[in-house]
PDB file of C-alpha atoms in Angstrom:
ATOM      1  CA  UNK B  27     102.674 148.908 111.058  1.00 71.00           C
ATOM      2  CA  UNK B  28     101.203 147.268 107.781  1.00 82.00           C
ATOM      3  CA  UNK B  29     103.039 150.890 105.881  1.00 89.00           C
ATOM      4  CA  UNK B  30     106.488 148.959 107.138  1.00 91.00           C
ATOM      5  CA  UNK B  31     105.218 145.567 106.714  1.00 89.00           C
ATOM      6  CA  UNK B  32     104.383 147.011 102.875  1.00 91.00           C
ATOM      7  CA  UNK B  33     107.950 149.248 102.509  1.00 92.00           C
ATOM      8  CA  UNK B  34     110.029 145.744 103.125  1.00 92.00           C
ATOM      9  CA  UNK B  35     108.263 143.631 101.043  1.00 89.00           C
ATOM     10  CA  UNK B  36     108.385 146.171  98.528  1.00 92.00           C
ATOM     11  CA  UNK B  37     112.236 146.471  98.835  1.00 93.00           C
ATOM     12  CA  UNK B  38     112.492 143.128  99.519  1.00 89.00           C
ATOM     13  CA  UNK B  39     110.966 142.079  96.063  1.00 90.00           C
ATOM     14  CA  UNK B  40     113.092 144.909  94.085  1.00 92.00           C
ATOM     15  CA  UNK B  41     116.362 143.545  95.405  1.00 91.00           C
ATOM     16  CA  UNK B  42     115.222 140.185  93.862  1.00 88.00           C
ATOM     17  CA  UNK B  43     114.020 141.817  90.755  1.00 91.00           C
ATOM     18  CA  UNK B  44     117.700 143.263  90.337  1.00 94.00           C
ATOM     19  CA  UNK B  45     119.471 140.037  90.794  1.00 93.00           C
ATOM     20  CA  UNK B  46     120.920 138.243  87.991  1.00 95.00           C
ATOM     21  CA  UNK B  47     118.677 135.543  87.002  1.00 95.00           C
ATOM     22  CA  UNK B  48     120.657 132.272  88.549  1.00 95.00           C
ATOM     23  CA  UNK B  49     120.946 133.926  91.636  1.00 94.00           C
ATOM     24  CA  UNK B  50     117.392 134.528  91.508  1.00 93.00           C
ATOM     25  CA  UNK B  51     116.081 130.981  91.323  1.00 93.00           C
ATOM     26  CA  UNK B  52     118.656 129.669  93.555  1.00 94.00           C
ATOM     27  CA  UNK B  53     117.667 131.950  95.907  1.00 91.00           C
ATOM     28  CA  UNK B  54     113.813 131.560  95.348  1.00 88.00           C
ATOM     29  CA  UNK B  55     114.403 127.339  95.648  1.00 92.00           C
ATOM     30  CA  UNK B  56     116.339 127.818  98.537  1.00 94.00           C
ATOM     31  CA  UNK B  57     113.423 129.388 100.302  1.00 91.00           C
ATOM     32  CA  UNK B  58     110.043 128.358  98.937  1.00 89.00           C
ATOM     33  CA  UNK B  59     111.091 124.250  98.290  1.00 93.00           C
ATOM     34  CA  UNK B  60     111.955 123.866 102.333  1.00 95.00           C
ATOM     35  CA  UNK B  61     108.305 125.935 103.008  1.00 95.00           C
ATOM     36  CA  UNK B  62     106.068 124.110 100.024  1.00 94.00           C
ATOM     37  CA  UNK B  63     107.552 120.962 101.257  1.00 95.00           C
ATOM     38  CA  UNK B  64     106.238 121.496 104.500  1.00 97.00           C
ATOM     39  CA  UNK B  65     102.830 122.699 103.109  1.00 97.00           C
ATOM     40  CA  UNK B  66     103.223 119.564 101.285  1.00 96.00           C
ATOM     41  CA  UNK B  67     103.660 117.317 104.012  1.00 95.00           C
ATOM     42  CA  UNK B  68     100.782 119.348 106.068  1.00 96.00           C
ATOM     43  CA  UNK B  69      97.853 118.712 103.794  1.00 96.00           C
ATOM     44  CA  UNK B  70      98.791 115.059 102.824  1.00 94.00           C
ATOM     45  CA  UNK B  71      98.841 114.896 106.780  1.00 94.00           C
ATOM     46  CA  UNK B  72      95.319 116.450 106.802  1.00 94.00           C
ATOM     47  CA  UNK B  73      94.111 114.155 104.004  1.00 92.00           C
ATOM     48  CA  UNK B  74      94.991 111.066 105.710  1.00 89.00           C
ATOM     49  CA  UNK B  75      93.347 111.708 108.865  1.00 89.00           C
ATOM     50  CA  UNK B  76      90.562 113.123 107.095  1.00 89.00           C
ATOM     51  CA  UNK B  77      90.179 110.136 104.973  1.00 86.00           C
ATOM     52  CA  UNK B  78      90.703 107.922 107.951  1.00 83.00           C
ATOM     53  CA  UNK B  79      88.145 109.462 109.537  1.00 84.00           C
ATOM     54  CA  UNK B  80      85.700 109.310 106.878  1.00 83.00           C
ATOM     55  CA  UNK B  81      86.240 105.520 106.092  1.00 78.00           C
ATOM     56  CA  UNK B  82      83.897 103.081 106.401  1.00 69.00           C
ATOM     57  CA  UNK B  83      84.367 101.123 109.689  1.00 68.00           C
ATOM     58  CA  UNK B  84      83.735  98.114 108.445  1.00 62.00           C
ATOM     59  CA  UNK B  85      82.164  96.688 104.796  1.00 57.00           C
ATOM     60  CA  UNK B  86      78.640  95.978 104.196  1.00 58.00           C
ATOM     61  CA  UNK B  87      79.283  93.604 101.867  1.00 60.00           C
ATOM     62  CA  UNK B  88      82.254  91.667 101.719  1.00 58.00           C
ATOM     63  CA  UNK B  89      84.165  91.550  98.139  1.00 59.00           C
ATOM     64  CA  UNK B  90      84.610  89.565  95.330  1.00 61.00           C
ATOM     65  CA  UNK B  91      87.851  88.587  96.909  1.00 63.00           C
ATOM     66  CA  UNK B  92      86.259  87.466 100.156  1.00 59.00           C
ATOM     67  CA  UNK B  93      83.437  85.575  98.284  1.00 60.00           C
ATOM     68  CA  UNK B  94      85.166  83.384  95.915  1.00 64.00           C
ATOM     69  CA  UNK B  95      87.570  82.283  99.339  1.00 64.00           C
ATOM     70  CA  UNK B  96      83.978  81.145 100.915  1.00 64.00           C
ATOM     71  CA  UNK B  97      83.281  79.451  98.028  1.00 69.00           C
ATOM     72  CA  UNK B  98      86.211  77.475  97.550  1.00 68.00           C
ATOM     73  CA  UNK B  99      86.335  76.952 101.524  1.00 71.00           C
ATOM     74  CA  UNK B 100      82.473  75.590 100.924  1.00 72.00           C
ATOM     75  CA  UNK B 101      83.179  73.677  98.357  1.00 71.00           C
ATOM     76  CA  UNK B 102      86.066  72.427 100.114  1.00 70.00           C
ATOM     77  CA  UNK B 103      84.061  70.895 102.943  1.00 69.00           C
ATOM     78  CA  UNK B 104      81.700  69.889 100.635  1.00 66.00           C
ATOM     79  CA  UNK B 105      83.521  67.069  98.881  1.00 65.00           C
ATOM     80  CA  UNK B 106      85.274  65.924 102.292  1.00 58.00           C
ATOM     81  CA  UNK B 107      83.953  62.514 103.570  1.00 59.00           C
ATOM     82  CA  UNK B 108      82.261  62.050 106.146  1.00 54.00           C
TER      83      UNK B 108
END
């Protein structure tokens, strides 16, 4: 089985070789760019929910954004009267 597998590859990749060049990379972008977008797509896929999954469920500190809103939000009730 792998000998036939082997023998059409083999002829498969001399046909190309023979081709005039244009033909060649039209043909090779009309097959690999529809299958490397997909492989593409797959690992960003994998990434995400691998990166979702590795995330931090919540922050054990809260950022400089968050602090400077208590601040202002302290100082805020600060100068109200009472």
């Amino acid at each position: 089985m792998f000998d036939w597998v082997a023998d059409t590859w083999d002829g498969i990749e001399l046909w190309v070789a023979q081709l005039w060049f244009p033909v060649q990379f039209a043909l090779v972008m009309v097959v690999l760019l529809p299958i490397l977008r997909a492989v593409a797509w797959l690992i960003e896929r994998v990434v995400d929910r691998l990166a979702a999954w590795l995330a931090p469920r919540y922050r054990a500190e809260p950022t400089l954004w968050g602090i400077e809103e208590k601040e202002r939000a302290a100082e805020a009730g600060s100068r109200r009267p009472s």
